[in-house]
Protein backbone atom coordinates (compact mmCIF):
# COMPACT_ATOMS: atom_id res chain seq x y z
CA UNK A 1 0.00 0.00 0.00
CA UNK A 2 1.32 3.47 -0.83
CA UNK A 3 2.25 5.83 1.96
CA UNK A 4 3.04 9.55 1.87
CA UNK A 5 4.65 11.11 4.95
CA UNK A 6 5.95 14.67 5.16
CA UNK A 7 8.31 16.31 7.65
CA UNK A 8 7.95 19.95 8.60
CA UNK A 9 9.35 22.47 11.03
CA UNK A 10 11.51 25.55 11.49
CA UNK A 11 15.18 25.69 10.50
CA UNK A 12 17.55 23.33 12.30
CA UNK A 13 14.86 21.06 13.74
CA UNK A 14 16.81 17.95 12.69
CA UNK A 15 14.30 16.54 10.19
CA UNK A 16 16.81 15.37 7.63
CA UNK A 17 18.73 13.00 9.90
CA UNK A 18 15.52 11.50 11.23
CA UNK A 19 14.11 10.88 7.74
CA UNK A 20 17.22 8.92 6.81
CA UNK A 21 16.94 6.85 10.00
CA UNK A 22 13.28 6.11 9.36
CA UNK A 23 13.98 5.08 5.76
CA UNK A 24 16.76 2.75 6.93
CA UNK A 25 14.49 1.10 9.46
CA UNK A 26 11.68 0.63 6.98
CA UNK A 27 14.10 -0.94 4.48
CA UNK A 28 15.42 -3.30 7.14
CA UNK A 29 11.82 -4.39 7.68
CA UNK A 30 11.57 -5.38 4.05
CA UNK A 31 10.13 -2.31 2.31
CA UNK A 32 12.45 -1.55 -0.57
CA UNK A 33 10.20 0.93 -2.37
CA UNK A 34 11.08 3.92 -0.20
CA UNK A 35 11.74 7.28 -1.77
CA UNK A 36 13.40 9.97 0.35
CA UNK A 37 12.96 13.37 -1.22
CA UNK A 38 12.65 17.04 -0.38
CA UNK A 39 11.25 20.43 -1.37
CA UNK A 40 12.48 22.58 -2.86
CA UNK A 41 15.15 21.03 -5.06
CA UNK A 42 14.55 17.42 -6.13
CA UNK A 43 15.42 16.70 -9.78
CA UNK A 44 17.13 18.80 -12.45
CA UNK A 45 14.48 21.51 -12.90
CA UNK A 46 13.74 21.79 -9.18
CA UNK A 47 17.45 22.09 -8.36
CA UNK A 48 17.53 25.19 -10.55
CA UNK A 49 14.40 26.57 -8.86
CA UNK A 50 15.89 25.93 -5.41
CA UNK A 51 19.05 27.77 -6.35
CA UNK A 52 17.02 30.70 -7.69
CA UNK A 53 14.83 31.08 -4.65
CA UNK A 54 17.25 30.31 -1.82
CA UNK A 55 20.46 31.65 -3.31
CA UNK A 56 19.49 34.22 -5.95
CA UNK A 57 22.03 36.15 -8.01
CA UNK A 58 23.96 38.76 -6.01
CA UNK A 59 22.03 41.99 -5.62
CA UNK A 60 18.64 40.48 -6.51
CA UNK A 61 15.90 40.82 -3.93
CA UNK A 62 13.22 38.17 -4.44
CA UNK A 63 9.64 39.45 -4.30
CA UNK A 64 7.49 37.59 -1.74
CA UNK A 65 4.95 36.51 -4.32
CA UNK A 66 7.69 35.42 -6.69
CA UNK A 67 9.12 33.36 -3.82
CA UNK A 68 5.75 31.66 -3.36
CA UNK A 69 5.37 30.94 -7.07
CA UNK A 70 8.83 29.41 -7.30
CA UNK A 71 8.03 27.12 -4.35
CA UNK A 72 4.76 26.18 -6.07
CA UNK A 73 6.50 25.56 -9.40
CA UNK A 74 8.92 23.26 -7.59
CA UNK A 75 5.99 21.45 -5.94
CA UNK A 76 4.00 21.02 -9.16
CA UNK A 77 6.97 19.49 -10.93
CA UNK A 78 7.89 17.35 -7.95
CA UNK A 79 4.38 15.95 -7.47
CA UNK A 80 3.87 15.24 -11.17
CA UNK A 81 7.23 13.69 -11.94
CA UNK A 82 8.36 12.13 -8.68
CA UNK A 83 5.88 11.82 -5.83
CA UNK A 84 2.73 10.76 -7.64
CA UNK A 85 4.40 8.16 -9.88
CA UNK A 86 6.06 6.57 -6.84
CA UNK A 87 2.80 6.45 -4.89
CA UNK A 88 0.97 5.09 -7.94
CA UNK A 89 3.36 2.14 -7.87
CA UNK A 90 2.48 1.49 -4.26
CA UNK A 91 5.67 2.99 -2.81
CA UNK A 92 6.48 4.94 0.33
CA UNK A 93 7.41 8.63 -0.05
CA UNK A 94 9.17 10.43 2.81
CA UNK A 95 9.34 14.12 1.90
CA UNK A 96 11.37 16.79 3.72
CA UNK A 97 8.96 19.78 3.52
CA UNK A 98 5.85 20.03 1.35
CA UNK A 99 2.76 22.24 1.03
CA UNK A 100 2.62 23.11 4.74
CA UNK A 101 5.97 24.89 4.40
CA UNK A 102 4.47 27.34 1.90
CA UNK A 103 1.62 28.04 4.31
CA UNK A 104 4.02 28.47 7.23
CA UNK A 105 6.81 30.44 5.52
CA UNK A 106 5.01 32.46 2.87
CA UNK A 107 1.66 32.63 4.72
CA UNK A 108 2.44 33.00 8.42
CA UNK A 109 6.07 34.13 7.93
CA UNK A 110 5.77 36.60 5.05
CA UNK A 111 2.13 37.45 5.69
CA UNK A 112 0.76 36.55 2.25
CA UNK A 113 -2.93 35.68 1.97
CA UNK A 114 -3.38 32.24 3.51
CA UNK A 115 -6.62 31.36 1.73
CA UNK A 116 -4.91 32.11 -1.57
CA UNK A 117 -1.96 29.90 -0.58
CA UNK A 118 -4.32 27.06 0.33
CA UNK A 119 -5.93 27.26 -3.13
CA UNK A 120 -2.58 27.49 -4.86
CA UNK A 121 -1.24 24.49 -2.95
CA UNK A 122 -4.34 22.59 -3.97
CA UNK A 123 -3.76 23.57 -7.60
CA UNK A 124 -0.04 22.73 -7.52
CA UNK A 125 -0.54 19.31 -5.94
CA UNK A 126 -3.80 18.33 -7.60
CA UNK A 127 -5.06 17.82 -4.05
CA UNK A 128 -2.39 15.29 -3.06
CA UNK A 129 -2.33 15.38 0.76
CA UNK A 130 0.08 13.45 2.99
CA UNK A 131 -1.24 10.54 5.04
CA UNK A 132 0.78 11.91 7.93
CA UNK A 133 2.80 15.05 8.65
CA UNK A 134 5.41 15.11 11.41
CA UNK A 135 5.94 18.58 12.80
CA UNK A 136 9.41 18.91 14.33
CA UNK A 137 8.77 21.54 16.94
CA UNK A 138 11.65 23.50 18.46
CA UNK A 139 12.39 27.03 19.65
CA UNK A 140 13.56 28.77 16.45
CA UNK A 141 16.47 30.39 18.33
CA UNK A 142 17.76 26.93 19.24
CA UNK A 143 17.15 25.59 15.73
CA UNK A 144 19.03 28.42 14.05
CA UNK A 145 22.12 27.92 16.21
CA UNK A 146 22.22 24.27 15.07
CA UNK A 147 22.38 25.22 11.39
CA UNK A 148 25.73 24.86 9.70
CA UNK A 149 24.78 26.43 6.36
CA UNK A 150 22.92 29.69 5.79
CA UNK A 151 20.32 30.43 3.14
CA UNK A 152 18.29 33.58 2.60
CA UNK A 153 15.65 32.23 5.02
CA UNK A 154 18.05 31.61 7.86
CA UNK A 155 19.23 35.20 7.62
CA UNK A 156 15.72 36.49 8.43
CA UNK A 157 14.93 38.02 11.84
CA UNK A 158 13.95 35.74 14.70
CA UNK A 159 10.41 37.20 14.64
CA UNK A 160 9.94 35.71 11.15
CA UNK A 161 10.91 32.24 12.39
CA UNK A 162 8.71 32.62 15.47
CA UNK A 163 5.69 33.39 13.28
CA UNK A 164 6.50 30.27 11.26
CA UNK A 165 6.67 28.09 14.36
CA UNK A 166 3.37 29.49 15.64
CA UNK A 167 1.84 28.94 12.20
CA UNK A 168 2.90 25.32 12.09
CA UNK A 169 1.43 24.79 15.57
CA UNK A 170 -1.89 26.29 14.50
CA UNK A 171 -1.97 24.12 11.40
CA UNK A 172 -1.24 21.01 13.49
CA UNK A 173 -4.04 21.89 15.92
CA UNK A 174 -6.48 22.34 13.03
CA UNK A 175 -5.71 18.90 11.53
CA UNK A 176 -4.97 16.55 14.42
CA UNK A 177 -5.55 13.38 12.38
CA UNK A 178 -2.84 14.24 9.88
CA UNK A 179 -0.29 15.98 12.11
CA UNK A 180 1.89 14.60 14.89
CA UNK A 181 4.00 17.04 16.89
CA UNK A 182 7.53 15.84 17.65
CA UNK A 183 9.54 17.56 20.39
CA UNK A 184 12.70 18.21 18.39
CA UNK A 185 14.58 19.65 21.38
CA UNK A 186 15.07 16.13 22.81
CA UNK A 187 18.22 14.06 22.19
CA UNK A 188 18.22 12.43 18.71
CA UNK A 189 17.45 8.89 19.96
CA UNK A 190 14.39 10.15 21.86
CA UNK A 191 13.26 12.13 18.82
CA UNK A 192 13.63 8.99 16.76
CA UNK A 193 11.41 7.03 19.17
CA UNK A 194 8.76 9.73 18.77
CA UNK A 195 9.11 9.59 14.96
CA UNK A 196 8.66 5.85 14.96
CA UNK A 197 5.65 6.08 17.25
CA UNK A 198 4.12 8.71 15.00
CA UNK A 199 4.05 6.51 11.90
CA UNK A 200 3.60 3.02 13.33
CA UNK A 201 -0.15 2.90 12.94
CA UNK A 202 0.30 3.51 9.20
CA UNK A 203 2.74 0.65 8.68
CA UNK A 204 0.42 -2.30 8.95
CA UNK A 205 1.53 -3.81 5.68
CA UNK A 206 5.21 -2.88 6.14
CA UNK A 207 5.65 -5.06 9.21
P1 LIG B 1 16.66 23.80 3.37
O1 LIG B 1 18.10 24.12 3.35
O2 LIG B 1 16.21 22.57 2.66
O3 LIG B 1 16.15 23.91 4.84
P2 LIG B 1 15.69 22.82 5.86
O4 LIG B 1 16.87 21.90 6.05
O5 LIG B 1 15.38 23.65 7.07
O6 LIG B 1 14.48 22.15 5.28
O7 LIG B 1 15.89 25.04 2.75
C1 LIG B 1 14.59 25.07 2.46
C2 LIG B 1 14.13 26.46 2.81
O8 LIG B 1 13.02 26.80 1.98
C3 LIG B 1 13.70 26.58 4.24
O9 LIG B 1 14.16 27.81 4.75
C4 LIG B 1 12.19 26.64 4.14
C5 LIG B 1 11.96 27.26 2.79
N1 LIG B 1 10.68 26.92 2.15
C6 LIG B 1 9.71 27.90 1.98
O10 LIG B 1 9.91 29.06 2.37
N2 LIG B 1 8.53 27.58 1.38
C7 LIG B 1 8.28 26.33 0.91
O11 LIG B 1 7.19 26.07 0.36
C8 LIG B 1 9.29 25.32 1.08
C9 LIG B 1 9.06 23.93 0.58
C10 LIG B 1 10.47 25.66 1.70
Coordinates of C-alpha atoms and ligand atoms in Angstrom, one line a residue:
X1 CA 0.0 0.0 0.0
X2 CA 1.3 3.5 -0.8
X3 CA 2.2 5.8 2.0
X4 CA 3.0 9.5 1.9
X5 CA 4.7 11.1 4.9
X6 CA 6.0 14.7 5.2
X7 CA 8.3 16.3 7.6
X8 CA 8.0 20.0 8.6
X9 CA 9.3 22.5 11.0
X10 CA 11.5 25.5 11.5
X11 CA 15.2 25.7 10.5
X12 CA 17.5 23.3 12.3
X13 CA 14.9 21.1 13.7
X14 CA 16.8 17.9 12.7
X15 CA 14.3 16.5 10.2
X16 CA 16.8 15.4 7.6
X17 CA 18.7 13.0 9.9
X18 CA 15.5 11.5 11.2
X19 CA 14.1 10.9 7.7
X20 CA 17.2 8.9 6.8
X21 CA 16.9 6.8 10.0
X22 CA 13.3 6.1 9.4
X23 CA 14.0 5.1 5.8
X24 CA 16.8 2.8 6.9
X25 CA 14.5 1.1 9.5
X26 CA 11.7 0.6 7.0
X27 CA 14.1 -0.9 4.5
X28 CA 15.4 -3.3 7.1
X29 CA 11.8 -4.4 7.7
X30 CA 11.6 -5.4 4.0
X31 CA 10.1 -2.3 2.3
X32 CA 12.5 -1.6 -0.6
X33 CA 10.2 0.9 -2.4
X34 CA 11.1 3.9 -0.2
X35 CA 11.7 7.3 -1.8
X36 CA 13.4 10.0 0.4
X37 CA 13.0 13.4 -1.2
X38 CA 12.6 17.0 -0.4
X39 CA 11.3 20.4 -1.4
X40 CA 12.5 22.6 -2.9
X41 CA 15.1 21.0 -5.1
X42 CA 14.6 17.4 -6.1
X43 CA 15.4 16.7 -9.8
X44 CA 17.1 18.8 -12.5
X45 CA 14.5 21.5 -12.9
X46 CA 13.7 21.8 -9.2
X47 CA 17.5 22.1 -8.4
X48 CA 17.5 25.2 -10.5
X49 CA 14.4 26.6 -8.9
X50 CA 15.9 25.9 -5.4
X51 CA 19.0 27.8 -6.4
X52 CA 17.0 30.7 -7.7
X53 CA 14.8 31.1 -4.6
X54 CA 17.3 30.3 -1.8
X55 CA 20.5 31.7 -3.3
X56 CA 19.5 34.2 -5.9
X57 CA 22.0 36.1 -8.0
X58 CA 24.0 38.8 -6.0
X59 CA 22.0 42.0 -5.6
X60 CA 18.6 40.5 -6.5
X61 CA 15.9 40.8 -3.9
X62 CA 13.2 38.2 -4.4
X63 CA 9.6 39.4 -4.3
X64 CA 7.5 37.6 -1.7
X65 CA 4.9 36.5 -4.3
X66 CA 7.7 35.4 -6.7
X67 CA 9.1 33.4 -3.8
X68 CA 5.8 31.7 -3.4
X69 CA 5.4 30.9 -7.1
X70 CA 8.8 29.4 -7.3
X71 CA 8.0 27.1 -4.4
X72 CA 4.8 26.2 -6.1
X73 CA 6.5 25.6 -9.4
X74 CA 8.9 23.3 -7.6
X75 CA 6.0 21.4 -5.9
X76 CA 4.0 21.0 -9.2
X77 CA 7.0 19.5 -10.9
X78 CA 7.9 17.3 -7.9
X79 CA 4.4 15.9 -7.5
X80 CA 3.9 15.2 -11.2
X81 CA 7.2 13.7 -11.9
X82 CA 8.4 12.1 -8.7
X83 CA 5.9 11.8 -5.8
X84 CA 2.7 10.8 -7.6
X85 CA 4.4 8.2 -9.9
X86 CA 6.1 6.6 -6.8
X87 CA 2.8 6.4 -4.9
X88 CA 1.0 5.1 -7.9
X89 CA 3.4 2.1 -7.9
X90 CA 2.5 1.5 -4.3
X91 CA 5.7 3.0 -2.8
X92 CA 6.5 4.9 0.3
X93 CA 7.4 8.6 0.0
X94 CA 9.2 10.4 2.8
X95 CA 9.3 14.1 1.9
X96 CA 11.4 16.8 3.7
X97 CA 9.0 19.8 3.5
X98 CA 5.9 20.0 1.4
X99 CA 2.8 22.2 1.0
X100 CA 2.6 23.1 4.7
X101 CA 6.0 24.9 4.4
X102 CA 4.5 27.3 1.9
X103 CA 1.6 28.0 4.3
X104 CA 4.0 28.5 7.2
X105 CA 6.8 30.4 5.5
X106 CA 5.0 32.5 2.9
X107 CA 1.7 32.6 4.7
X108 CA 2.4 33.0 8.4
X109 CA 6.1 34.1 7.9
X110 CA 5.8 36.6 5.0
X111 CA 2.1 37.5 5.7
X112 CA 0.8 36.5 2.2
X113 CA -2.9 35.7 2.0
X114 CA -3.4 32.2 3.5
X115 CA -6.6 31.4 1.7
X116 CA -4.9 32.1 -1.6
X117 CA -2.0 29.9 -0.6
X118 CA -4.3 27.1 0.3
X119 CA -5.9 27.3 -3.1
X120 CA -2.6 27.5 -4.9
X121 CA -1.2 24.5 -2.9
X122 CA -4.3 22.6 -4.0
X123 CA -3.8 23.6 -7.6
X124 CA 0.0 22.7 -7.5
X125 CA -0.5 19.3 -5.9
X126 CA -3.8 18.3 -7.6
X127 CA -5.1 17.8 -4.1
X128 CA -2.4 15.3 -3.1
X129 CA -2.3 15.4 0.8
X130 CA 0.1 13.4 3.0
X131 CA -1.2 10.5 5.0
X132 CA 0.8 11.9 7.9
X133 CA 2.8 15.1 8.7
X134 CA 5.4 15.1 11.4
X135 CA 5.9 18.6 12.8
X136 CA 9.4 18.9 14.3
X137 CA 8.8 21.5 16.9
X138 CA 11.7 23.5 18.5
X139 CA 12.4 27.0 19.6
X140 CA 13.6 28.8 16.5
X141 CA 16.5 30.4 18.3
X142 CA 17.8 26.9 19.2
X143 CA 17.2 25.6 15.7
X144 CA 19.0 28.4 14.1
X145 CA 22.1 27.9 16.2
X146 CA 22.2 24.3 15.1
X147 CA 22.4 25.2 11.4
X148 CA 25.7 24.9 9.7
X149 CA 24.8 26.4 6.4
X150 CA 22.9 29.7 5.8
X151 CA 20.3 30.4 3.1
X152 CA 18.3 33.6 2.6
X153 CA 15.7 32.2 5.0
X154 CA 18.1 31.6 7.9
X155 CA 19.2 35.2 7.6
X156 CA 15.7 36.5 8.4
X157 CA 14.9 38.0 11.8
X158 CA 13.9 35.7 14.7
X159 CA 10.4 37.2 14.6
X160 CA 9.9 35.7 11.1
X161 CA 10.9 32.2 12.4
X162 CA 8.7 32.6 15.5
X163 CA 5.7 33.4 13.3
X164 CA 6.5 30.3 11.3
X165 CA 6.7 28.1 14.4
X166 CA 3.4 29.5 15.6
X167 CA 1.8 28.9 12.2
X168 CA 2.9 25.3 12.1
X169 CA 1.4 24.8 15.6
X170 CA -1.9 26.3 14.5
X171 CA -2.0 24.1 11.4
X172 CA -1.2 21.0 13.5
X173 CA -4.0 21.9 15.9
X174 CA -6.5 22.3 13.0
X175 CA -5.7 18.9 11.5
X176 CA -5.0 16.6 14.4
X177 CA -5.5 13.4 12.4
X178 CA -2.8 14.2 9.9
X179 CA -0.3 16.0 12.1
X180 CA 1.9 14.6 14.9
X181 CA 4.0 17.0 16.9
X182 CA 7.5 15.8 17.6
X183 CA 9.5 17.6 20.4
X184 CA 12.7 18.2 18.4
X185 CA 14.6 19.6 21.4
X186 CA 15.1 16.1 22.8
X187 CA 18.2 14.1 22.2
X188 CA 18.2 12.4 18.7
X189 CA 17.5 8.9 20.0
X190 CA 14.4 10.1 21.9
X191 CA 13.3 12.1 18.8
X192 CA 13.6 9.0 16.8
X193 CA 11.4 7.0 19.2
X194 CA 8.8 9.7 18.8
X195 CA 9.1 9.6 15.0
X196 CA 8.7 5.8 15.0
X197 CA 5.7 6.1 17.3
X198 CA 4.1 8.7 15.0
X199 CA 4.1 6.5 11.9
X200 CA 3.6 3.0 13.3
X201 CA -0.2 2.9 12.9
X202 CA 0.3 3.5 9.2
X203 CA 2.7 0.7 8.7
X204 CA 0.4 -2.3 9.0
X205 CA 1.5 -3.8 5.7
X206 CA 5.2 -2.9 6.1
X207 CA 5.7 -5.1 9.2
Ligands
LIG1 P1 16.7 23.8 3.4 O1 18.1 24.1 3.4 O2 16.2 22.6 2.7 O3 16.1 23.9 4.8 P2 15.7 22.8 5.9 O4 16.9 21.9 6.0 O5 15.4 23.6 7.1 O6 14.5 22.1 5.3 O7 15.9 25.0 2.8 C1 14.6 25.1 2.5 C2 14.1 26.5 2.8 O8 13.0 26.8 2.0 C3 13.7 26.6 4.2 O9 14.2 27.8 4.7 C4 12.2 26.6 4.1 C5 12.0 27.3 2.8 N1 10.7 26.9 2.1 C6 9.7 27.9 2.0 O10 9.9 29.1 2.4 N2 8.5 27.6 1.4 C7 8.3 26.3 0.9 O11 7.2 26.1 0.4 C8 9.3 25.3 1.1 C9 9.1 23.9 0.6 C10 10.5 25.7 1.7

